[in-house]
Coordinates of C-alpha atoms in Angstrom, one line a residue:
Chain A
M1 CA -45.5 24.4 9.0
N2 CA -45.9 20.8 8.1
S3 CA -47.4 18.2 10.4
L4 CA -48.1 14.5 10.5
Q5 CA -50.2 12.5 13.0
L6 CA -50.3 8.7 12.7
T7 CA -51.7 6.0 14.9
G8 CA -52.4 2.4 14.4
N9 CA -50.9 -1.1 14.7
C10 CA -48.4 -2.4 12.2
G11 CA -47.8 -5.9 13.6
A12 CA -44.6 -5.6 15.6
F13 CA -45.6 -2.4 17.5
N14 CA -48.0 0.4 17.6
I15 CA -47.3 3.5 15.5
V16 CA -47.9 6.7 17.5
V17 CA -46.4 9.5 15.5
S18 CA -46.9 13.2 16.1
L19 CA -44.5 15.3 14.2
Q20 CA -44.2 19.0 13.2
W21 CA -41.5 20.4 11.0
N22 CA -40.7 23.5 8.9
A23 CA -37.8 22.4 6.8
R24 CA -38.2 21.4 3.1
V25 CA -36.2 18.3 3.7
L26 CA -37.1 16.0 6.6
A27 CA -35.2 12.8 7.4
L28 CA -36.8 9.9 9.3
F29 CA -33.9 8.3 11.0
G30 CA -33.5 5.3 13.2
A31 CA -32.3 1.7 13.5
S32 CA -33.8 -1.2 11.4
G33 CA -37.3 -2.0 12.6
A34 CA -37.9 1.4 14.1
G35 CA -41.0 1.9 12.0
K36 CA -39.4 4.4 9.5
S37 CA -40.7 2.6 6.4
T38 CA -44.1 2.1 7.9
V39 CA -44.4 5.8 8.5
I40 CA -43.3 6.9 5.0
E41 CA -45.5 4.2 3.4
A42 CA -48.4 5.6 5.3
M43 CA -47.6 9.0 3.9
A44 CA -47.4 7.4 0.5
G45 CA -50.9 6.1 1.1
L46 CA -49.9 2.4 1.2
R47 CA -51.0 1.8 4.8
P48 CA -54.7 2.2 5.0
A49 CA -54.7 0.4 8.3
L50 CA -53.0 3.5 9.9
S51 CA -55.2 6.5 10.6
G52 CA -54.2 10.1 11.0
S53 CA -53.7 13.3 9.1
W54 CA -50.9 14.9 7.2
S55 CA -50.6 18.5 6.0
M56 CA -47.9 20.4 4.2
D57 CA -48.0 24.3 4.5
G58 CA -51.5 24.0 5.8
A59 CA -52.8 22.0 2.8
V60 CA -54.2 18.6 3.8
I61 CA -52.8 15.6 1.9
P62 CA -55.1 12.5 2.2
L63 CA -53.4 9.4 3.5
R64 CA -54.9 7.3 0.7
A65 CA -52.9 6.8 -2.5
G66 CA -54.3 8.0 -5.8
A67 CA -54.2 10.8 -8.3
G68 CA -54.1 14.5 -7.5
R69 CA -52.2 14.3 -4.2
G70 CA -49.0 15.8 -5.6
V71 CA -47.0 13.1 -3.8
A72 CA -44.6 10.5 -5.3
F73 CA -43.0 7.7 -3.5
A74 CA -39.8 5.7 -4.3
P75 CA -39.9 2.5 -2.1
Q76 CA -36.9 0.9 -0.6
D77 CA -37.2 -2.2 -2.7
A78 CA -37.6 0.0 -5.9
L79 CA -40.6 -2.1 -7.1
L80 CA -40.3 -1.3 -10.7
F81 CA -43.1 -2.4 -13.0
P82 CA -41.5 -5.7 -14.3
H83 CA -43.3 -5.7 -17.6
L84 CA -41.8 -2.3 -18.7
S85 CA -38.4 -1.0 -19.6
A86 CA -36.6 1.5 -17.4
R87 CA -37.9 4.2 -19.7
G88 CA -41.4 2.7 -19.6
N89 CA -41.3 2.9 -15.8
I90 CA -40.2 6.5 -15.8
D91 CA -42.7 7.6 -18.5
L92 CA -45.7 5.9 -16.9
A93 CA -45.3 8.2 -13.9
T94 CA -45.6 11.3 -16.1
R95 CA -49.2 10.4 -16.8
G96 CA -48.9 11.2 -20.5
R97 CA -47.3 14.6 -20.0
P98 CA -43.8 15.4 -21.2
R99 CA -41.1 14.2 -18.9
P100 CA -40.1 17.0 -16.4
D101 CA -36.7 18.6 -16.8
L102 CA -35.8 17.5 -13.3
A103 CA -36.3 13.8 -14.3
N104 CA -34.1 14.3 -17.4
A105 CA -31.5 15.9 -15.2
A106 CA -31.7 13.0 -12.8
I107 CA -31.2 10.5 -15.7
E108 CA -28.1 12.4 -16.6
A109 CA -26.7 12.8 -13.1
L110 CA -27.4 9.2 -12.1
E111 CA -25.9 7.8 -15.3
L112 CA -29.1 6.1 -16.4
A113 CA -29.2 7.1 -20.1
A114 CA -27.6 3.9 -21.3
L115 CA -29.9 1.7 -19.3
L116 CA -33.2 3.3 -20.4
D117 CA -34.1 0.6 -22.9
Q118 CA -33.3 -2.3 -20.6
P119 CA -36.3 -4.3 -19.3
A120 CA -36.8 -3.5 -15.6
N121 CA -36.5 -7.1 -14.5
V122 CA -32.9 -7.4 -15.7
L123 CA -31.6 -4.4 -13.8
S124 CA -29.4 -4.8 -10.8
G125 CA -30.5 -3.6 -7.3
G126 CA -28.7 -0.3 -7.5
E127 CA -29.9 0.4 -11.1
R128 CA -33.5 -0.3 -10.0
Q129 CA -33.2 2.1 -7.1
R130 CA -31.9 4.8 -9.5
V131 CA -34.8 4.2 -11.9
S132 CA -37.3 4.2 -9.0
F133 CA -35.9 7.6 -7.9
V134 CA -36.2 9.1 -11.4
R135 CA -39.7 7.6 -11.8
A136 CA -40.8 9.4 -8.6
L137 CA -39.3 12.7 -10.0
A138 CA -41.1 12.1 -13.3
A139 CA -44.4 12.2 -11.5
A140 CA -43.6 16.0 -10.9
P141 CA -44.6 15.8 -7.3
R142 CA -44.7 18.6 -4.7
V143 CA -43.7 16.2 -2.1
L144 CA -41.1 13.5 -2.8
L145 CA -41.1 10.5 -0.4
L146 CA -37.9 8.4 -0.5
D147 CA -37.3 5.2 1.5
E148 CA -33.6 4.5 1.7
P149 CA -33.4 5.7 -1.9
F150 CA -29.7 5.1 -2.5
S151 CA -28.8 2.2 -0.1
A152 CA -27.8 -0.1 -2.9
L153 CA -25.6 2.3 -4.7
D154 CA -21.8 2.2 -4.5
W155 CA -20.2 5.1 -2.7
P156 CA -19.2 7.4 -5.7
L157 CA -22.6 7.1 -7.3
R158 CA -24.3 7.6 -3.9
Q159 CA -22.5 10.8 -3.4
K160 CA -23.5 12.0 -6.9
A161 CA -27.1 11.1 -6.1
L162 CA -27.0 12.9 -2.8
S163 CA -25.6 16.1 -4.2
F164 CA -28.2 15.9 -7.0
L165 CA -30.9 15.7 -4.4
V166 CA -29.5 18.6 -2.5
D167 CA -29.3 20.6 -5.8
C168 CA -32.9 19.6 -6.6
V169 CA -34.2 21.0 -3.4
Q170 CA -32.2 24.2 -3.8
R171 CA -33.3 24.8 -7.4
T172 CA -37.0 23.9 -7.0
K173 CA -39.8 24.1 -4.5
L174 CA -39.8 20.4 -4.0
H175 CA -40.4 19.0 -0.5
V176 CA -38.6 15.8 0.5
V177 CA -39.2 13.3 3.2
F178 CA -36.7 10.5 3.3
V179 CA -35.9 7.5 5.4
S180 CA -32.4 6.7 6.3
H181 CA -30.3 4.9 8.8
D182 CA -27.2 6.5 7.7
P183 CA -26.2 9.7 9.5
I184 CA -24.0 10.8 6.6
E185 CA -27.0 10.9 4.3
V186 CA -29.0 12.7 6.9
L187 CA -26.3 15.3 7.5
A188 CA -25.7 15.8 3.8
V189 CA -29.3 16.2 2.7
A190 CA -31.7 16.9 5.6
E191 CA -32.6 20.2 7.2
E192 CA -34.5 18.5 10.0
V193 CA -34.4 15.0 11.3
A194 CA -36.9 12.9 13.3
V195 CA -35.4 10.0 15.2
L196 CA -37.8 7.0 15.4
E197 CA -37.8 4.0 17.7
A198 CA -40.5 1.3 18.0
G199 CA -43.0 3.4 16.1
K200 CA -42.5 6.6 18.1
V201 CA -40.6 9.8 17.5
L202 CA -37.8 10.1 20.1
C203 CA -36.7 13.6 19.1
C204 CA -36.8 16.0 16.1
G205 CA -34.6 18.9 15.2
A206 CA -31.6 20.1 13.3
P207 CA -29.4 17.1 12.2
A208 CA -26.2 18.3 13.7
Q209 CA -27.8 18.6 17.1
V210 CA -30.1 15.6 17.0
L211 CA -27.6 13.2 15.6
H212 CA -25.3 13.9 18.5
S213 CA -27.9 13.2 21.1
A214 CA -27.5 9.9 22.9
Q215 CA -30.9 8.7 21.7
A216 CA -29.9 9.1 18.1
L217 CA -26.5 7.6 18.7
D218 CA -28.0 4.5 20.3
A219 CA -30.1 4.1 17.2
L220 CA -27.0 3.8 15.0
P221 CA -25.6 0.5 14.0
R222 CA -22.3 -0.5 15.6
G223 CA -19.3 0.9 13.7
A224 CA -21.3 3.7 12.1
V225 CA -19.7 7.1 11.5
E226 CA -20.8 9.3 14.4
N227 CA -18.4 12.1 13.8
V228 CA -18.8 13.9 10.5
F229 CA -16.9 17.0 9.6
V230 CA -17.3 19.3 6.6
L231 CA -13.9 20.1 5.1
E232 CA -12.6 23.6 4.2
S233 CA -9.6 22.2 2.4
A234 CA -7.9 19.0 1.5
R235 CA -4.6 18.4 -0.2
R236 CA -2.5 15.4 -1.0
D237 CA 0.9 15.0 0.6
G238 CA 2.6 11.7 -0.4
D239 CA 0.4 8.8 0.9
V240 CA -1.7 11.0 3.2
V241 CA -4.2 13.8 2.7
L242 CA -3.9 16.9 5.0
V243 CA -7.4 18.2 5.7
R244 CA -8.8 21.2 7.5
T245 CA -12.3 21.1 8.8
A246 CA -14.7 24.0 8.5
R247 CA -14.1 24.8 12.2
G248 CA -10.3 24.7 11.9
Q249 CA -9.3 21.3 13.1
E250 CA -6.4 19.9 11.1
L251 CA -6.4 16.2 10.5
V252 CA -4.1 13.7 8.6
M253 CA -6.0 10.9 6.8
A254 CA -4.7 8.1 4.6
A255 CA -5.0 9.1 1.0
P256 CA -7.8 7.5 -1.1
S257 CA -6.6 5.9 -4.3
A258 CA -5.3 8.3 -6.9
E259 CA -8.4 8.3 -9.2
C260 CA -10.7 9.2 -6.3
A261 CA -11.5 12.8 -5.9
L262 CA -10.5 14.4 -2.6
P263 CA -13.3 14.3 -0.1
N264 CA -15.4 17.3 1.1
R265 CA -16.6 15.5 4.2
V266 CA -14.8 13.0 6.4
G267 CA -16.2 10.8 9.1
V268 CA -14.7 9.0 12.2
S269 CA -16.4 6.2 14.1
A270 CA -16.8 6.9 17.8
E271 CA -15.2 3.5 18.4
D272 CA -12.0 4.5 16.6
V273 CA -10.9 7.3 18.9
L274 CA -8.5 6.9 21.8
L275 CA -8.2 9.2 24.7
A276 CA -5.1 9.7 26.9
T277 CA -4.8 11.8 30.0
G278 CA -1.1 12.8 29.3
R279 CA 0.6 13.5 26.0
P280 CA 1.9 10.2 24.6
E281 CA 5.3 10.0 23.0
G282 CA 6.3 7.9 20.0
V283 CA 2.9 6.7 18.8
S284 CA 2.3 5.9 15.1
A285 CA -1.1 7.6 15.1
Q286 CA -0.9 10.6 12.9
N287 CA -3.5 12.7 14.8
V288 CA -2.7 13.6 18.4
F289 CA -4.2 16.7 19.7
A290 CA -5.7 18.3 22.9
A291 CA -9.4 18.2 23.7
R292 CA -11.6 18.9 26.7
V293 CA -14.3 16.6 28.0
S294 CA -17.7 18.5 27.7
S295 CA -20.1 15.8 28.9
I296 CA -20.3 12.1 29.8
E297 CA -23.5 10.1 29.2
P298 CA -23.7 6.5 30.3
A299 CA -25.8 4.4 27.8
G300 CA -26.4 0.8 28.6
T301 CA -23.2 -1.2 28.1
H302 CA -21.1 1.8 27.1
T303 CA -20.5 5.5 27.7
W304 CA -20.7 8.4 25.3
V305 CA -18.0 10.9 25.9
R306 CA -18.3 14.3 24.2
L307 CA -15.3 16.4 23.7
L308 CA -14.4 19.8 22.3
A309 CA -11.1 20.1 20.4
G310 CA -10.9 23.7 19.3
D311 CA -14.3 24.5 18.0
E312 CA -15.0 21.0 16.7
A313 CA -17.2 18.6 18.7
W314 CA -16.3 14.9 19.0
T315 CA -18.2 11.9 20.2
V316 CA -16.2 9.0 21.5
R317 CA -17.6 5.6 22.7
L318 CA -15.7 4.2 25.7
T319 CA -16.3 1.5 28.2
R320 CA -17.4 2.5 31.7
R321 CA -14.2 1.0 33.0
A322 CA -12.1 3.2 30.8
V323 CA -13.9 6.3 31.9
Q324 CA -13.3 5.3 35.6
Q325 CA -9.6 4.4 35.1
L326 CA -8.9 7.8 33.4
A327 CA -11.1 9.6 35.9
L328 CA -12.9 11.4 33.1
Q329 CA -15.2 14.2 34.1
P330 CA -16.6 17.2 32.3
G331 CA -13.8 19.9 32.0
V332 CA -10.9 17.4 32.1
Q333 CA -8.2 18.0 29.5
V334 CA -7.3 14.9 27.5
T335 CA -5.3 14.0 24.4
L336 CA -7.3 12.7 21.5
I337 CA -5.5 10.0 19.4
L338 CA -6.6 8.9 16.0
K339 CA -5.0 6.8 13.3
A340 CA -4.9 8.3 9.7
H341 CA -6.7 5.2 8.6
S342 CA -9.6 5.8 11.0
I343 CA -10.6 8.9 9.0
R344 CA -12.9 8.0 6.1
A345 CA -14.2 10.1 3.2
V346 CA -17.9 10.2 3.5
Chain B
M1 CA -61.9 -32.1 -47.9
S2 CA -65.5 -31.6 -49.0
A3 CA -67.2 -28.2 -48.8
E4 CA -69.5 -29.7 -46.2
L5 CA -66.6 -30.6 -43.9
V6 CA -65.1 -27.2 -44.4
G7 CA -68.5 -25.8 -43.4
V8 CA -68.4 -27.7 -40.2
I9 CA -65.0 -26.4 -39.3
W10 CA -66.1 -22.9 -40.2
V11 CA -69.3 -23.0 -38.0
S12 CA -67.2 -24.4 -35.1
L13 CA -64.6 -21.6 -35.3
K14 CA -67.3 -19.0 -35.7
V15 CA -69.3 -20.3 -32.7
A16 CA -66.2 -20.7 -30.5
T17 CA -64.8 -17.2 -31.4
V18 CA -68.1 -15.4 -30.9
A19 CA -68.7 -17.2 -27.6
T20 CA -65.2 -16.3 -26.3
L21 CA -65.4 -12.7 -27.4
A22 CA -68.8 -12.4 -25.8
I23 CA -67.6 -13.6 -22.4
L24 CA -64.2 -11.8 -22.5
V25 CA -65.1 -8.5 -20.9
P26 CA -67.5 -9.9 -18.2
G27 CA -65.2 -12.8 -17.5
V28 CA -62.1 -10.6 -17.0
W29 CA -64.2 -8.1 -14.9
L30 CA -65.6 -10.9 -12.7
G31 CA -62.1 -12.4 -12.4
H32 CA -60.7 -9.1 -11.3
A33 CA -63.6 -8.5 -8.8
L34 CA -63.0 -12.0 -7.3
A35 CA -59.3 -11.5 -7.0
R36 CA -59.3 -7.9 -5.7
R37 CA -62.6 -6.7 -4.4
R38 CA -64.8 -7.5 -1.4
V39 CA -67.5 -9.4 -3.3
P40 CA -70.7 -9.9 -1.3
A41 CA -71.6 -13.5 -1.0
R42 CA -68.3 -14.5 -2.6
V43 CA -68.9 -18.3 -2.1
L44 CA -72.3 -18.1 -3.7
V45 CA -70.9 -16.1 -6.7
Q46 CA -68.0 -18.6 -7.0
T47 CA -70.4 -21.5 -6.9
L48 CA -72.7 -20.0 -9.5
V49 CA -69.7 -19.3 -11.8
T50 CA -68.4 -22.8 -11.4
L51 CA -71.9 -24.4 -11.9
P52 CA -71.5 -25.1 -15.7
L53 CA -68.3 -26.9 -15.0
V54 CA -69.9 -29.2 -12.4
L55 CA -73.4 -29.8 -14.0
P56 CA -73.7 -32.2 -16.8
P57 CA -73.7 -30.2 -20.0
V58 CA -77.1 -31.5 -21.0
A59 CA -78.5 -30.2 -17.8
V60 CA -77.0 -26.7 -18.6
G61 CA -78.6 -27.2 -22.1
L62 CA -82.0 -27.8 -20.6
L63 CA -81.7 -24.7 -18.4
L64 CA -80.7 -22.6 -21.5
L65 CA -83.6 -24.1 -23.4
R66 CA -85.9 -23.0 -20.7
L67 CA -84.3 -19.6 -20.7
L68 CA -84.7 -19.2 -24.5
S69 CA -88.2 -20.5 -24.6
P70 CA -90.8 -17.9 -25.7
L71 CA -92.6 -18.7 -22.4
S72 CA -89.8 -17.1 -20.3
W73 CA -89.3 -13.3 -20.1
P74 CA -85.6 -13.5 -21.3
G75 CA -86.9 -15.6 -24.1
T76 CA -89.5 -13.0 -25.1
W77 CA -86.9 -10.3 -24.9
L78 CA -84.4 -12.2 -26.9
A79 CA -87.0 -13.1 -29.5
E80 CA -87.3 -9.4 -30.3
V81 CA -83.7 -9.5 -31.7
G82 CA -84.6 -12.5 -33.9
P83 CA -84.9 -16.2 -33.5
W84 CA -82.4 -17.9 -31.2
L85 CA -83.4 -21.5 -30.8
L86 CA -81.9 -23.8 -33.4
T87 CA -79.5 -21.1 -34.7
W88 CA -75.8 -20.7 -34.5
K89 CA -76.3 -17.9 -31.9
A90 CA -77.9 -20.5 -29.6
A91 CA -74.8 -22.7 -30.2
A92 CA -72.6 -19.7 -29.3
L93 CA -74.7 -19.0 -26.1
A94 CA -74.3 -22.6 -25.0
A95 CA -70.5 -22.6 -25.7
A96 CA -70.2 -19.2 -23.9
T97 CA -72.1 -20.5 -20.8
M98 CA -69.9 -23.6 -20.6
S99 CA -66.6 -21.7 -21.1
F100 CA -67.4 -18.8 -18.8
P101 CA -66.0 -20.5 -15.6
L102 CA -62.7 -21.3 -17.3
L103 CA -62.2 -17.7 -18.4
V104 CA -63.2 -16.3 -15.0
R105 CA -60.8 -18.7 -13.2
G106 CA -57.9 -17.9 -15.5
A107 CA -58.5 -14.2 -15.1
E108 CA -58.8 -14.5 -11.3
A109 CA -55.6 -16.4 -11.1
G110 CA -53.9 -13.8 -13.3
F111 CA -55.0 -10.9 -11.2
S112 CA -54.2 -12.7 -8.0
S113 CA -50.6 -13.2 -9.2
V114 CA -50.1 -9.4 -9.5
S115 CA -48.5 -8.1 -6.3
E116 CA -50.8 -5.7 -4.6
R117 CA -47.7 -3.7 -3.5
T118 CA -46.8 -3.1 -7.1
E119 CA -50.2 -1.6 -7.7
A120 CA -50.0 0.4 -4.5
V121 CA -46.7 1.8 -5.6
A122 CA -48.2 2.9 -8.9
L123 CA -51.0 4.6 -6.9
G124 CA -48.3 6.1 -4.7
L125 CA -46.8 7.7 -7.8
G126 CA -50.0 9.6 -8.2
L127 CA -51.5 7.5 -11.0
S128 CA -55.3 7.2 -11.1
R129 CA -56.9 3.8 -10.4
A130 CA -58.0 3.5 -14.0
R131 CA -54.5 4.1 -15.3
V132 CA -53.0 1.6 -12.8
F133 CA -55.5 -1.0 -13.9
W134 CA -54.8 -0.5 -17.7
K135 CA -51.1 0.1 -17.5
V136 CA -49.9 -2.1 -14.6
T137 CA -52.5 -4.6 -13.4
L138 CA -53.9 -5.8 -16.7
P139 CA -50.5 -6.3 -18.4
L140 CA -49.1 -8.1 -15.4
A141 CA -52.2 -10.4 -15.3
R142 CA -52.0 -11.0 -19.0
A143 CA -50.6 -14.6 -18.8
G144 CA -53.4 -15.8 -16.6
I145 CA -56.1 -14.0 -18.6
L146 CA -54.6 -15.4 -21.8
S147 CA -54.6 -19.0 -20.5
G148 CA -58.2 -18.5 -19.4
V149 CA -59.1 -17.3 -22.9
L150 CA -57.4 -20.2 -24.6
L151 CA -59.0 -22.7 -22.3
A152 CA -62.4 -21.1 -22.8
F153 CA -62.0 -21.1 -26.6
A154 CA -61.0 -24.8 -26.5
R155 CA -64.0 -25.6 -24.3
A156 CA -66.3 -23.7 -26.6
L157 CA -64.8 -25.6 -29.6
G158 CA -65.6 -29.0 -28.1
E159 CA -69.0 -28.1 -26.6
F160 CA -71.6 -30.8 -27.3
G161 CA -74.2 -31.6 -24.7
A162 CA -75.7 -28.1 -24.1
T163 CA -75.3 -27.2 -27.8
I164 CA -77.3 -30.1 -29.2
L165 CA -80.3 -29.2 -26.9
V166 CA -80.5 -25.5 -27.8
A167 CA -79.1 -25.4 -31.3
G168 CA -80.0 -28.8 -32.6
H169 CA -78.0 -30.4 -35.4
I170 CA -78.5 -28.3 -38.6
S171 CA -75.9 -28.7 -41.2
G172 CA -74.2 -25.4 -42.2
E173 CA -75.9 -23.5 -39.3
T174 CA -75.3 -25.2 -36.0
E175 CA -73.3 -28.3 -37.0
T176 CA -70.0 -27.9 -35.1
L177 CA -67.1 -30.3 -35.0
A178 CA -68.4 -32.2 -32.0
L179 CA -71.9 -32.5 -33.5
G180 CA -70.5 -33.3 -36.9
I181 CA -68.3 -36.2 -35.7
Y182 CA -71.2 -37.7 -33.7
A183 CA -73.6 -37.4 -36.6
R184 CA -71.2 -39.0 -39.0
I185 CA -70.5 -41.9 -36.7
E186 CA -74.2 -42.4 -36.3
A187 CA -74.6 -42.4 -40.1
G188 CA -71.7 -44.9 -40.4
D189 CA -69.5 -42.4 -42.4
S190 CA -66.4 -43.1 -40.5
D191 CA -64.1 -41.6 -43.1
A192 CA -65.8 -38.2 -42.8
A193 CA -65.8 -38.6 -39.0
W194 CA -62.0 -39.2 -39.0
A195 CA -61.4 -36.2 -41.2
L196 CA -63.2 -34.1 -38.7
V197 CA -61.2 -35.7 -35.9
G198 CA -58.1 -34.8 -37.8
A199 CA -59.2 -31.2 -38.2
S200 CA -60.0 -31.0 -34.5
M201 CA -56.5 -32.3 -33.7
I202 CA -54.9 -29.7 -36.0
I203 CA -56.8 -26.9 -34.3
A204 CA -55.9 -28.3 -30.9
L205 CA -52.3 -28.4 -31.9
L206 CA -52.4 -24.8 -33.1
L207 CA -54.1 -23.7 -29.9
G208 CA -51.4 -25.5 -27.8
L209 CA -48.6 -23.8 -29.7
L210 CA -50.3 -20.4 -29.2
A211 CA -50.7 -21.0 -25.5
E212 CA -47.0 -22.1 -25.2
R213 CA -45.9 -19.0 -27.1
A214 CA -48.0 -16.7 -24.9
R215 CA -46.5 -18.5 -21.8
M216 CA -42.9 -18.0 -23.0
R217 CA -43.6 -14.4 -23.9
S218 CA -45.0 -13.5 -20.5
R219 CA -42.1 -15.2 -18.9
A220 CA -39.5 -13.2 -20.9

């Protein structure tokens, strides 16, 4: 059991965090300004103004940065040491010991080998983030703290980085706490997620459940991908890809460019889904299938409608007006309509 | 150039170098403390450090003279190591005292320019405080420290008022460039005075070049 207690003022609001988790990978999730970075920086020992306690598997970790804590932190702004090369940054973290295999593997996986001799201050934002991530691994920590570690990376590289991180956790005993505002990242990497808002923990639990709660959905930026499906298969068919989700839903998505690999996860924004009470005829949308309303949750200016199509759960954002016009209620049968272009590889 | 003039330049360089080296560690330490730590009675410490810059050099010389006199306890203690008054060591002490504020100020500015967040991140990687200081803080503060060192050296090289009181004007022992120029003008030997002025200018030029190179380097 791991636990974190934090209280104190951080300017905009008071931080009052009380968190318990069991998983090796915990995500701190929430909208910008929710206090995620403050919390992880406090864990990294950079916020002496906040008081509290932190323990991992019963071992207390002081909330004051320094040697011997077994913690390494990669901040959101990378903050490389500007007077050193990329290699110098990574090797400083090893404290004179040989570079750990994991750091070498990360250099390989994140395509950093060619950049090692570059001075840190000429690297691009994405390159800095990658070096900062490897630098944290080079410290051979027991607990790795990552603040939006791959936010500046382009999508293919980000996917590589995420699968490397997942692989890391599986192969080693590393614990990870990472901050993200991207549900895809959370679903891909985290085993548990805590949703933060204004310095407080709203809810904590398994990502698949927590991220579909209204509280978590409201923390998402507009146009985010609320529906993420793990794929069982995908195959090209002309200019579309026919995919089948792990729970058996078949979908038609527009094909990514030829050089891109076929996806193993797809996402659909809750705003992109249409509902109809009858079966529409002659629509261009490639995905038209039956679903049943399982719950309706009003939330401020909009309404979250949850549906079940086969075994796959969907979240759809509608206006209250639309819900009234269609007389939607839990249990009502509807048709779910989705353009091929609304399905994105994630 | 006569051997005598070469001797003057040599004494000057020796006195300025020894003075700068002697204040290097305490100056950098104090600069770091002022920039980073909670120093008790900070204003008092800063005022004391700046004092030699504000006081007339002759006044500082008089204070040092009092300090070195066999009647004071530091004087008795120093006398154990050998004579100080009217030696090149006294000239170096005078130069060191006058240059100290410049080195401290340079180092303080250098350390203040290092982002505390960068240091914090280094600590967050599990580095010890000592390693963060040597590997992150000190290299990043280098430009400020270096400019402090160069200014201190230049100040030490030109020291006159305090030096003449504690070290006197002894050819080959305490006769620095500043004292040498003054003595030659007094004696009406303007050629020799100009030669020493020329030598001073060459040294100043070299120092300037060195400072510029250091500045460019730390920028790159």
